[in-house]
Coordinates of N, CA and C in Angstrom, one line a residue:
M10 N 12.8 14.5 -6.5 CA 11.7 13.6 -6.8 C 10.7 13.9 -5.7
G11 N 9.4 14.0 -5.8 CA 8.3 14.1 -4.8 C 7.6 12.7 -4.7
L12 N 7.6 12.3 -3.3 CA 7.0 11.2 -3.2 C 5.9 11.3 -1.7
I13 N 4.8 11.3 -1.9 CA 3.6 11.6 -0.9 C 4.1 12.8 -0.1
G14 N 4.6 13.7 -0.5 CA 5.0 15.0 0.2 C 6.2 14.9 1.2
F15 N 6.8 14.0 1.0 CA 7.9 14.0 2.2 C 9.4 14.0 1.5
I16 N 10.3 14.6 2.3 CA 11.6 14.9 1.7 C 12.4 13.6 2.3
V17 N 12.8 13.3 1.0 CA 13.5 11.5 1.2 C 14.9 11.8 1.2
G18 N 15.6 13.1 0.8 CA 16.7 13.4 0.8 C 18.0 12.9 1.4
S19 N 17.6 12.8 2.7 CA 18.4 13.0 3.7 C 18.6 11.4 4.3
F20 N 18.0 10.6 3.2 CA 18.0 9.0 3.5 C 19.5 8.4 3.6
I21 N 20.5 9.0 3.1 CA 21.7 8.2 3.3 C 22.3 8.4 4.7
D22 N 22.4 10.0 5.2 CA 23.1 9.9 6.4 C 22.1 9.3 7.7
N23 N 20.7 9.0 7.6 CA 20.2 8.5 8.4 C 20.2 6.9 8.6
Y24 N 20.5 6.5 7.1 CA 20.8 5.0 6.8 C 22.1 4.8 7.8
Q25 N 23.3 5.6 7.5 CA 24.3 5.3 8.3 C 24.3 5.5 9.6
Q26 N 23.7 6.3 10.2 CA 23.8 6.2 11.7 C 22.8 4.8 12.2
V27 N 21.7 4.5 11.5 CA 21.3 2.8 12.0 C 21.9 2.0 11.7
M28 N 22.7 1.9 10.6 CA 23.4 0.8 10.4 C 24.6 0.7 11.4
A29 N 25.2 1.9 12.0 CA 26.1 1.6 12.9 C 25.2 1.0 14.4
R30 N 24.3 1.4 14.4 CA 23.5 1.0 15.6 C 23.5 -0.8 15.5
A31 N 23.1 -1.1 14.0 CA 22.8 -2.3 13.8 C 23.9 -3.5 13.9
S32 N 25.0 -2.8 13.5 CA 26.5 -3.4 13.8 C 26.7 -3.8 15.1
R33 N 26.6 -2.7 15.9 CA 27.1 -2.9 17.5 C 25.9 -4.1 18.0
E34 N 24.8 -4.1 17.6 CA 23.9 -5.0 17.8 C 24.2 -6.6 17.6
G35 N 25.0 -6.7 16.9 CA 25.3 -8.0 16.2 C 24.7 -8.7 15.5
G36 N 23.6 -8.1 14.9 CA 22.8 -9.0 13.8 C 21.9 -10.0 14.7
R37 N 21.6 -9.6 15.9 CA 20.3 -10.4 16.9 C 19.1 -10.1 16.4
R38 N 18.1 -11.1 16.4 CA 16.7 -10.7 15.9 C 16.4 -9.9 17.3
M39 N 15.7 -8.8 16.6 CA 15.2 -7.5 17.3 C 13.7 -7.9 17.9
S40 N 13.6 -7.4 19.0 CA 12.4 -7.4 19.8 C 11.2 -6.5 18.9
S41 N 10.1 -6.6 19.3 CA 9.0 -5.6 18.6 C 9.5 -4.3 18.8
E42 N 9.9 -4.0 20.2 CA 10.1 -2.3 20.8 C 11.4 -2.1 20.0
D43 N 12.6 -3.0 20.1 CA 13.5 -2.6 19.5 C 13.4 -2.4 17.8
L44 N 12.5 -3.2 17.2 CA 12.1 -2.8 15.7 C 11.6 -1.4 15.6
F45 N 10.4 -1.3 16.3 CA 10.2 -0.1 16.5 C 10.9 1.4 16.6
N46 N 11.8 0.9 17.4 CA 12.9 1.8 17.6 C 13.9 2.4 16.5
Y47 N 14.1 1.2 16.0 CA 14.9 1.0 14.6 C 14.1 1.6 13.4
Y48 N 12.8 1.5 13.4 CA 11.7 2.1 12.4 C 11.6 3.9 12.9
Q49 N 11.6 4.1 13.9 CA 11.8 5.6 14.2 C 12.9 6.1 13.9
Q50 N 14.0 5.5 14.0 CA 15.5 6.3 13.9 C 15.3 6.4 12.3
R51 N 14.7 5.5 11.5 CA 15.0 5.5 9.8 C 14.2 6.4 9.5
T52 N 13.1 6.8 10.2 CA 11.8 7.5 9.4 C 11.9 9.2 10.2
A53 N 12.9 9.5 11.2 CA 13.3 10.6 12.0 C 13.1 11.5 10.7
V54 N 13.7 11.5 9.8 CA 13.5 12.5 8.4 C 12.9 12.3 7.2
S55 N 11.8 11.5 7.6 CA 10.9 11.1 6.9 C 11.3 10.2 5.6
D56 N 11.9 9.0 6.1 CA 12.3 8.3 5.3 C 11.1 7.0 4.7
V57 N 10.6 7.7 3.7 CA 9.4 6.8 3.0 C 9.7 5.3 2.9
A58 N 10.8 5.3 2.3 CA 11.3 3.4 2.0 C 11.2 2.7 3.4
T59 N 11.5 3.2 4.5 CA 11.2 2.2 5.5 C 9.8 2.0 5.7
M60 N 9.1 3.0 5.9 CA 7.6 2.9 6.1 C 7.0 1.7 4.9
L61 N 7.4 2.0 3.8 CA 6.9 0.8 2.7 C 7.3 -0.3 3.0
M62 N 8.9 -0.5 3.4 CA 9.2 -2.1 3.7 C 8.7 -2.6 4.5
A63 N 8.3 -2.0 5.8 CA 7.9 -2.3 7.0 C 6.5 -3.0 6.3
L64 N 5.4 -2.4 5.9 CA 4.3 -2.8 5.5 C 4.5 -3.8 4.3
S65 N 5.4 -3.9 3.8 CA 5.6 -4.8 2.5 C 6.1 -6.2 3.1
A66 N 6.7 -6.2 4.2 CA 7.2 -7.4 4.8 C 6.0 -8.0 5.4
A67 N 5.2 -7.2 5.9 CA 4.0 -7.7 6.7 C 3.3 -8.4 5.7
V68 N 3.0 -8.1 4.6 CA 2.2 -8.7 3.5 C 3.1 -9.8 3.0
M69 N 4.2 -10.1 3.0 CA 5.2 -11.0 2.4 C 5.1 -12.1 3.3
K70 N 4.6 -11.9 4.8 CA 5.0 -12.7 5.5 C 3.4 -13.2 6.0
A71 N 2.6 -13.0 5.4 CA 1.3 -13.2 5.5 C 0.9 -14.5 5.8
D72 N 1.0 -15.4 4.4 CA 0.9 -16.8 4.4 C 1.9 -17.8 4.7
G73 N 2.9 -17.3 5.6 CA 4.1 -18.0 6.2 C 5.4 -18.3 5.2
K74 N 5.3 -17.7 3.9 CA 6.4 -17.9 3.0 C 6.7 -16.6 2.3
V75 N 7.9 -16.4 1.9 CA 8.2 -15.3 0.9 C 8.4 -15.8 -0.5
V76 N 7.9 -15.8 -1.4 CA 8.1 -16.1 -2.6 C 8.7 -15.4 -3.2
K77 N 9.3 -15.6 -4.6 CA 10.4 -14.7 -5.5 C 9.6 -13.7 -6.0
S78 N 8.2 -14.3 -6.6 CA 7.4 -13.2 -7.3 C 7.1 -11.6 -6.6
E79 N 6.7 -12.1 -5.2 CA 6.4 -11.4 -4.3 C 7.8 -10.4 -4.0
L80 N 8.9 -10.6 -4.2 CA 10.1 -9.8 -3.6 C 10.5 -9.3 -5.0
D81 N 10.2 -9.9 -6.3 CA 10.5 -9.2 -7.2 C 9.5 -7.8 -7.6
Y82 N 8.3 -8.1 -7.2 CA 7.3 -6.9 -7.5 C 7.7 -5.6 -6.2
V83 N 8.4 -6.2 -5.0 CA 8.6 -5.0 -4.3 C 9.9 -4.2 -5.1
K84 N 11.2 -5.3 -5.4 CA 12.4 -4.4 -6.0 C 11.8 -4.1 -7.1
N85 N 11.0 -4.3 -7.9 CA 10.7 -3.5 -9.1 C 10.2 -2.2 -8.9
F86 N 9.3 -2.4 -7.9 CA 8.5 -1.1 -7.4 C 9.6 0.0 -7.0
F87 N 10.0 -0.6 -6.3 CA 11.4 0.2 -5.5 C 12.3 1.0 -6.3
A88 N 12.7 0.2 -7.5 CA 13.7 0.7 -8.4 C 12.9 1.7 -9.1
R89 N 11.8 1.6 -9.7 CA 11.1 2.8 -10.3 C 10.6 3.7 -9.9
Q90 N 10.3 3.5 -8.4 CA 10.1 4.8 -7.4 C 11.1 5.7 -6.8
F91 N 12.2 4.8 -6.8 CA 13.4 5.7 -6.0 C 14.3 5.6 -7.1
G92 N 14.6 5.1 -8.0 CA 15.5 5.3 -9.1 C 17.0 4.9 -8.5
P93 N 18.1 5.7 -8.6 CA 19.0 5.5 -8.0 C 19.5 5.3 -6.7
Q94 N 18.3 5.9 -5.9 CA 18.5 6.0 -4.5 C 18.3 4.8 -3.9
F95 N 17.7 3.9 -4.6 CA 17.4 2.5 -4.1 C 18.5 1.5 -4.6
N96 N 18.9 0.8 -3.5 CA 20.0 -0.1 -3.4 C 19.9 -1.3 -2.8
R97 N 20.9 -2.0 -2.3 CA 21.0 -3.4 -1.7 C 20.4 -2.8 0.0
E98 N 20.9 -1.7 0.4 CA 20.8 -1.2 1.5 C 19.2 -1.3 2.1
H99 N 18.2 -0.6 1.0 CA 17.0 -1.1 1.2 C 16.4 -2.3 1.5
L100 N 17.0 -3.3 0.5 CA 16.9 -4.9 0.6 C 17.1 -5.3 2.0
Q101 N 18.0 -4.9 2.6 CA 18.7 -5.1 4.0 C 17.8 -4.9 5.0
T102 N 17.0 -3.6 4.8 CA 15.9 -3.1 5.7 C 14.7 -3.9 5.5
L103 N 14.6 -4.4 4.4 CA 13.3 -5.2 4.2 C 13.8 -6.6 4.8
K104 N 14.8 -7.3 4.9 CA 15.0 -8.3 5.6 C 15.1 -8.4 7.0
R105 N 15.3 -7.1 7.2 CA 15.3 -6.8 9.0 C 13.8 -7.0 9.3
F106 N 13.2 -6.5 8.4 CA 11.2 -6.8 9.0 C 11.2 -8.1 8.8
L107 N 11.5 -8.6 7.5 CA 11.2 -10.1 7.4 C 11.6 -11.2 8.6
D108 N 12.8 -10.8 8.9 CA 13.1 -11.7 9.9 C 12.7 -11.6 11.3
S109 N 12.1 -10.5 11.6 CA 11.8 -10.0 12.8 C 10.4 -10.8 13.2
G110 N 10.7 -11.2 14.4 CA 9.4 -12.3 15.0 C 8.2 -11.7 14.9
Q111 N 8.0 -10.0 15.3 CA 6.8 -9.3 15.2 C 6.8 -8.0 15.0
I112 N 6.5 -7.5 13.7 CA 6.5 -6.2 13.3 C 5.6 -5.2 14.4
P113 N 5.9 -4.2 14.8 CA 5.1 -3.4 15.5 C 4.2 -2.4 14.5
L114 N 3.1 -3.3 13.9 CA 2.1 -2.7 13.2 C 1.4 -1.7 13.9
D115 N 0.9 -1.8 14.8 CA 0.1 -0.5 15.4 C 0.8 0.4 15.6
Q116 N 1.9 0.5 16.1 CA 2.7 1.7 16.1 C 3.2 2.3 14.6
I117 N 3.7 1.6 13.9 CA 3.9 2.0 12.5 C 2.8 2.5 11.6
C118 N 1.6 1.9 11.7 CA 0.6 2.3 11.4 C 0.1 3.4 11.7
S119 N 0.0 3.7 13.1 CA -0.5 5.2 13.8 C 0.6 6.2 13.2
D120 N 1.9 5.9 12.8 CA 2.7 6.7 12.6 C 2.6 7.1 11.0
I121 N 2.0 6.2 10.2 CA 1.6 6.4 8.9 C 0.4 7.4 8.8
R122 N -0.5 6.9 9.5 CA -1.9 7.7 9.7 C -1.6 9.2 10.2
M123 N -0.6 9.4 10.9 CA -0.4 10.6 11.1 C 0.1 11.7 10.3
R124 N 1.0 10.9 9.3 CA 1.8 11.7 8.4 C 1.3 11.7 6.9
M125 N 0.5 10.8 6.7 CA -0.1 10.6 5.4 C -1.5 10.9 5.1
Q126 N -1.8 11.8 4.2 CA -3.2 12.1 3.5 C -3.8 10.6 3.3
P127 N -5.2 11.1 3.5 CA -6.0 9.7 3.2 C -6.1 9.0 1.7
E128 N -6.0 10.1 0.7 CA -5.7 9.5 -0.7 C -4.5 8.7 -0.7
V129 N -3.4 9.1 -0.1 CA -2.2 8.3 0.0 C -2.4 6.9 0.5
R130 N -2.9 7.1 1.7 CA -3.0 5.3 2.3 C -3.9 4.6 1.6
V131 N -4.8 5.1 1.1 CA -5.5 4.2 0.0 C -4.6 3.5 -0.8
Q132 N -3.8 4.5 -1.7 CA -2.8 4.2 -2.5 C -1.8 3.1 -2.0
L133 N -1.6 3.3 -0.7 CA -0.6 2.0 -0.1 C -1.3 1.2 -0.1
I134 N -3.0 0.8 0.2 CA -3.4 -0.4 0.1 C -3.5 -1.0 -1.4
H135 N -3.5 -0.2 -2.2 CA -3.3 -0.6 -3.8 C -2.2 -1.6 -4.2
Y136 N -1.0 -0.6 -3.3 CA 0.5 -1.2 -3.2 C 0.1 -2.7 -2.9
L137 N -0.2 -2.6 -1.6 CA 0.0 -4.0 -0.7 C -0.9 -5.2 -1.6
F138 N -2.0 -4.9 -2.3 CA -2.5 -6.0 -2.9 C -1.7 -6.1 -4.2
G139 N -1.0 -5.2 -4.8 CA -0.1 -5.7 -5.7 C 0.7 -6.7 -5.6
I140 N 1.5 -6.6 -4.0 CA 2.5 -7.7 -3.6 C 1.8 -9.0 -3.6
A141 N 0.4 -9.2 -3.0 CA -0.5 -10.1 -2.7 C -0.7 -10.8 -4.1
K142 N -0.9 -10.2 -5.2 CA -1.2 -10.5 -6.2 C 0.0 -10.9 -7.1
A143 N 1.0 -10.7 -6.9 CA 2.1 -10.9 -7.5 C 2.4 -12.3 -8.0
D144 N 2.0 -13.5 -7.2 CA 2.1 -14.9 -7.3 C 0.7 -15.3 -8.3
G145 N -0.1 -14.7 -8.6 CA -1.4 -15.0 -9.1 C -2.7 -15.0 -8.4
H146 N -2.5 -15.1 -7.1 CA -3.5 -15.3 -6.3 C -3.5 -14.8 -5.1
V147 N -4.4 -14.1 -4.6 CA -4.4 -13.4 -3.3 C -5.3 -14.3 -2.4
S148 N -4.6 -14.7 -1.4 CA -5.2 -15.9 -0.3 C -6.1 -14.9 0.9
D149 N -6.5 -15.7 1.2 CA -7.7 -15.0 2.6 C -6.8 -14.6 3.4
T150 N -5.7 -15.2 3.7 CA -4.5 -14.5 4.9 C -4.4 -13.3 4.5
E151 N -3.5 -13.5 3.3 CA -3.0 -12.1 2.7 C -4.3 -10.8 2.9
I152 N -5.4 -11.2 2.5 CA -6.7 -10.1 2.7 C -6.6 -9.8 3.9
N153 N -6.6 -10.8 4.7 CA -6.9 -10.4 6.2 C -5.8 -9.6 6.6
V154 N -4.6 -9.8 6.5 CA -3.3 -9.1 6.8 C -3.5 -7.5 6.2
I155 N -3.7 -7.3 5.1 CA -4.3 -6.1 4.4 C -5.6 -5.4 5.2
H156 N -6.4 -6.3 5.4 CA -7.4 -5.4 6.0 C -7.2 -4.8 7.3
D157 N -6.3 -5.7 8.0 CA -6.2 -5.4 9.6 C -5.1 -3.8 9.3
L158 N -4.3 -4.1 8.4 CA -3.2 -2.7 8.2 C -4.2 -1.4 7.7
S159 N -5.4 -2.1 6.8 CA -6.2 -0.9 6.3 C -6.9 -0.4 7.7
R160 N -7.3 -0.9 8.4 CA -8.2 -0.5 9.6 C -7.0 0.4 10.7
K161 N -5.8 0.0 10.7 CA -4.8 0.4 11.6 C -4.8 1.8 10.9
M162 N -4.7 1.8 9.7 CA -4.5 3.5 9.0 C -5.5 3.9 9.0
G163 N -6.7 3.8 9.5 CA -7.7 4.6 9.6 C -8.5 4.8 8.0
I164 N -8.5 3.8 7.1 CA -9.0 3.5 5.7 C -10.3 3.1 6.1
P165 N -11.3 3.7 5.6 CA -12.8 3.5 5.7 C -12.9 2.0 4.9
E166 N -14.0 1.3 5.5 CA -14.3 0.0 5.0 C -14.8 0.2 3.7
V167 N -15.5 0.8 3.3 CA -16.1 0.9 1.9 C -14.6 1.1 0.8
E168 N -14.0 2.1 1.5 CA -12.7 2.2 0.4 C -11.6 0.8 0.5
F169 N -11.8 0.3 1.6 CA -10.5 -0.9 1.5 C -11.5 -1.8 0.3
E170 N -12.8 -2.1 0.5 CA -13.4 -2.9 -0.3 C -13.3 -2.5 -1.8
S171 N -13.4 -1.3 -2.0 CA -13.2 -1.2 -3.4 C -11.9 -1.5 -3.9
V172 N -10.5 -1.1 -3.2 CA -9.6 -1.7 -3.7 C -9.4 -3.6 -3.8
K173 N -9.8 -4.0 -2.6 CA -9.7 -5.3 -2.7 C -10.5 -6.1 -3.9
N174 N -11.5 -5.3 -4.1 CA -12.2 -6.0 -5.4 C -12.1 -5.7 -6.7
M175 N -10.8 -4.8 -6.8 CA -10.0 -4.7 -8.0 C -8.8 -6.0 -8.3
F176 N -8.5 -6.6 -7.3 CA -7.4 -7.6 -7.4 C -8.4 -9.1 -6.9
Y177 N -9.5 -9.2 -6.1 CA -10.1 -10.5 -5.5 C -11.7 -10.0 -6.1
R178 N -11.7 -11.0 -7.2 CA -13.2 -10.5 -7.8 C -14.2 -11.6 -7.5
D179 N -15.4 -11.0 -7.6 CA -16.7 -12.0 -7.7 C -18.0 -11.5 -8.3
T180 N -19.0 -12.0 -8.4 CA -19.9 -11.5 -9.2 C -20.3 -10.1 -9.0
N181 N -20.1 -9.4 -8.0 CA -20.5 -8.3 -7.1 C -19.2 -7.4 -7.2
S182 N -18.5 -7.6 -7.6 CA -17.1 -6.8 -7.5 C -17.1 -5.4 -7.9
D183 N -17.9 -5.3 -9.3 CA -18.0 -4.0 -9.8 C -18.5 -3.1 -9.0
Y184 N -19.9 -3.7 -8.2 CA -20.4 -2.7 -7.5 C -19.5 -2.1 -6.1
R185 N -18.7 -3.2 -5.9 CA -18.0 -3.1 -4.5 C -17.1 -2.1 -4.6
V186 N -16.5 -2.0 -6.3 CA -15.5 -1.3 -6.6 C -16.0 0.2 -6.3
L187 N -17.2 0.4 -6.9 CA -17.8 1.8 -6.6 C -18.5 2.2 -5.3
G188 N -18.1 0.9 -4.3 CA -18.5 1.2 -2.9 C -19.8 1.3 -2.6
I189 N -20.6 0.4 -3.7 CA -22.3 0.4 -3.4 C -22.6 -1.1 -3.4
E190 N -23.8 -1.6 -3.1 CA -24.5 -2.8 -3.1 C -25.0 -3.1 -4.3
P191 N -25.2 -4.4 -4.7 CA -25.7 -4.7 -6.2 C -27.3 -4.3 -6.1
D192 N -28.0 -3.9 -5.0 CA -29.5 -3.4 -5.6 C -29.6 -1.9 -5.4
A193 N -28.3 -1.2 -5.9 CA -28.3 0.1 -5.6 C -29.2 0.6 -7.1
S194 N -29.7 1.7 -7.0 CA -30.6 2.3 -8.5 C -29.9 2.7 -9.1
D195 N -30.1 2.9 -10.4 CA -29.5 3.6 -11.5 C -28.6 4.7 -11.0
D196 N -29.5 5.7 -10.5 CA -29.2 6.9 -10.0 C -28.4 7.2 -8.6
E197 N -28.4 6.0 -7.8 CA -27.1 5.8 -7.1 C -26.0 5.4 -7.5
I198 N -26.2 4.2 -8.3 CA -24.7 4.1 -9.3 C -23.9 5.0 -10.0
K199 N -24.7 6.0 -10.7 CA -24.1 7.3 -11.4 C -23.7 8.3 -10.4
K200 N -24.3 8.6 -9.2 CA -23.6 9.2 -7.7 C -22.6 8.9 -7.5
A201 N -22.7 7.5 -7.1 CA -21.5 6.7 -6.6 C -20.2 6.9 -7.7
Y202 N -20.2 6.5 -8.8 CA -19.3 6.7 -9.7 C -18.8 8.1 -9.8
R203 N -19.4 9.2 -9.8 CA -19.0 10.5 -9.8 C -18.5 10.8 -8.5
Q204 N -18.4 10.3 -7.5 CA -17.7 10.8 -6.1 C -16.6 9.9 -6.2
M205 N -16.4 8.4 -6.6 CA -15.4 8.1 -6.7 C -14.1 8.4 -7.6
A206 N -15.1 8.9 -8.7 CA -14.0 9.4 -9.8 C -13.3 10.9 -9.5
I207 N -14.0 11.7 -8.6 CA -13.7 13.1 -8.1 C -12.3 12.3 -6.8
K208 N -12.8 11.7 -6.3 CA -12.0 11.2 -5.0 C -10.6 10.6 -5.3
F209 N -10.7 9.5 -6.5 CA -9.5 9.0 -6.9 C -9.0 9.6 -8.2
H210 N -9.2 10.7 -8.6 CA -8.5 11.1 -9.6 C -7.4 11.1 -9.7
P211 N -6.3 10.8 -10.6 CA -4.8 10.5 -10.3 C -4.2 12.3 -10.0
D212 N -4.9 13.3 -10.4 CA -4.2 14.5 -10.0 C -4.6 14.5 -8.4
K213 N -5.1 13.6 -7.5 CA -5.1 13.9 -6.0 C -3.6 13.5 -5.5
V214 N -2.9 12.5 -6.2 CA -1.6 12.1 -6.0 C -0.6 12.4 -6.8
A215 N -0.8 13.7 -7.2 CA 0.1 14.1 -8.2 C 1.5 14.6 -7.8
Q216 N 1.3 14.7 -6.2 CA 2.9 14.6 -5.6 C 3.5 13.4 -5.5
M217 N 3.0 12.5 -5.5 CA 3.5 11.4 -5.7 C 4.8 10.8 -6.7
G218 N 5.7 9.9 -6.5 CA 6.4 9.4 -7.4 C 5.8 9.0 -8.6
E219 N 6.4 8.7 -9.2 CA 6.1 8.0 -10.7 C 5.3 7.0 -10.5
E220 N 5.8 5.6 -10.0 CA 5.2 4.4 -9.7 C 4.0 4.6 -8.8
Y221 N 3.5 5.5 -7.7 CA 2.7 5.5 -7.2 C 1.8 6.5 -7.9
Q222 N 1.9 7.3 -9.0 CA 0.9 8.2 -10.1 C 0.3 6.6 -11.0
Q223 N 1.1 6.0 -11.3 CA 0.8 5.0 -12.1 C -0.2 4.0 -11.7
G224 N 0.0 3.8 -10.3 CA -0.9 3.0 -9.5 C -2.3 3.5 -9.4
A225 N -2.1 5.0 -9.1 CA -3.5 5.8 -9.2 C -4.1 5.9 -10.6
K226 N -3.5 5.6 -11.7 CA -4.0 6.1 -12.8 C -5.0 4.2 -13.3
E227 N -4.3 3.2 -12.5 CA -4.7 1.8 -12.5 C -6.1 1.7 -11.9
K228 N -5.8 2.3 -10.7 CA -7.1 2.5 -9.8 C -8.3 3.1 -10.3
F229 N -7.8 4.4 -11.1 CA -9.1 5.2 -11.7 C -9.7 4.7 -12.9
Q230 N -8.7 3.6 -13.4 CA -9.2 3.1 -14.8 C -10.4 1.7 -14.4
K231 N -9.9 1.2 -13.4 CA -10.6 0.3 -12.8 C -12.1 0.7 -12.1
I232 N -12.2 1.8 -11.5 CA -13.5 2.4 -11.5 C -14.2 2.7 -12.5
Q233 N -13.8 3.1 -13.6 CA -14.1 3.3 -15.2 C -14.6 2.2 -15.5
D234 N -13.8 1.0 -15.5 CA -14.2 0.0 -16.4 C -15.5 -0.9 -15.4
S235 N -15.4 -0.6 -14.2 CA -16.7 -1.1 -13.2 C -17.7 -0.4 -13.5
Y236 N -17.9 0.7 -13.7 CA -19.0 1.6 -14.2 C -19.5 1.3 -15.5
E237 N -18.5 1.0 -16.3 CA -19.0 0.7 -17.6 C -19.7 -0.8 -17.9
A238 N -19.1 -1.4 -17.0 CA -19.6 -3.0 -16.9 C -21.0 -3.3 -16.3
I239 N -21.1 -1.9 -15.3 CA -22.7 -2.2 -14.9 C -23.7 -1.3 -15.9
K240 N -23.0 -0.2 -16.2 CA -23.9 0.2 -17.1 C -24.3 -0.7 -18.1
K241 N -23.5 -1.6 -18.9 CA -23.7 -2.4 -19.6 C -24.5 -3.6 -19.3
Q242 N -24.4 -4.0 -18.3 CA -25.3 -5.2 -17.5 C -26.6 -4.6 -17.2
R243 N -26.9 -3.4 -17.2 CA -28.2 -2.7 -16.7 C -28.8 -2.1 -17.7
G244 N -28.0 -1.6 -19.1 CA -28.5 -0.9 -20.1 C -28.7 0.4 -19.8
F245 N -28.1 1.3 -19.3 CA -28.2 2.5 -19.2 C -27.4 3.4 -19.5
K246 N -27.4 4.8 -19.6 CA -26.5 5.4 -20.1 C -25.9 6.6 -19.3

């Protein structure tokens, strides 16, 4: 199974090494430095699951409480993404990040920025907004956390705003999904749509797992929906 261009086949061996260390630590709360060392050990052989769990925990902790709907969203995503490789050990990794005093997001996001292509990083933001929306509402605190993660991962502001407005909508959201302002001309709107359609076509993430591909298709559909809504509002073809 391909996911984000990385090989995850050696997950089990790497996990056993880390859990042996965790056992020696006696379950104490890890410092930010210890947690990043743990992260580095888990991702030394490109363990994508640990990267995603770290980001997931940051969003789940954003508003000060972890709700069941968010946990279910993450569990369902991982079950579909990783299939039989997803098990309780992944959830123990998530719990470790949730229980930590402070997740070393600067270092983790820098690592992700080096490893992942821009299109993949944008899709991560789509996934994180999915967690935030799992309880039916995306709070300002959650938006701020995801925005901070987006900046740390080097995602352009216009692309963050595009994804945000797919989940957190107002009267100008269709324009922001296309990365433009409401006063844009019809020609500028058409150009923006073409650029977004090319940049975020699902084929761009064909190497990713099935669940990520589904997210890319949803994002692409929302781009098309926003364009159609603007066309209808303005009355052009």
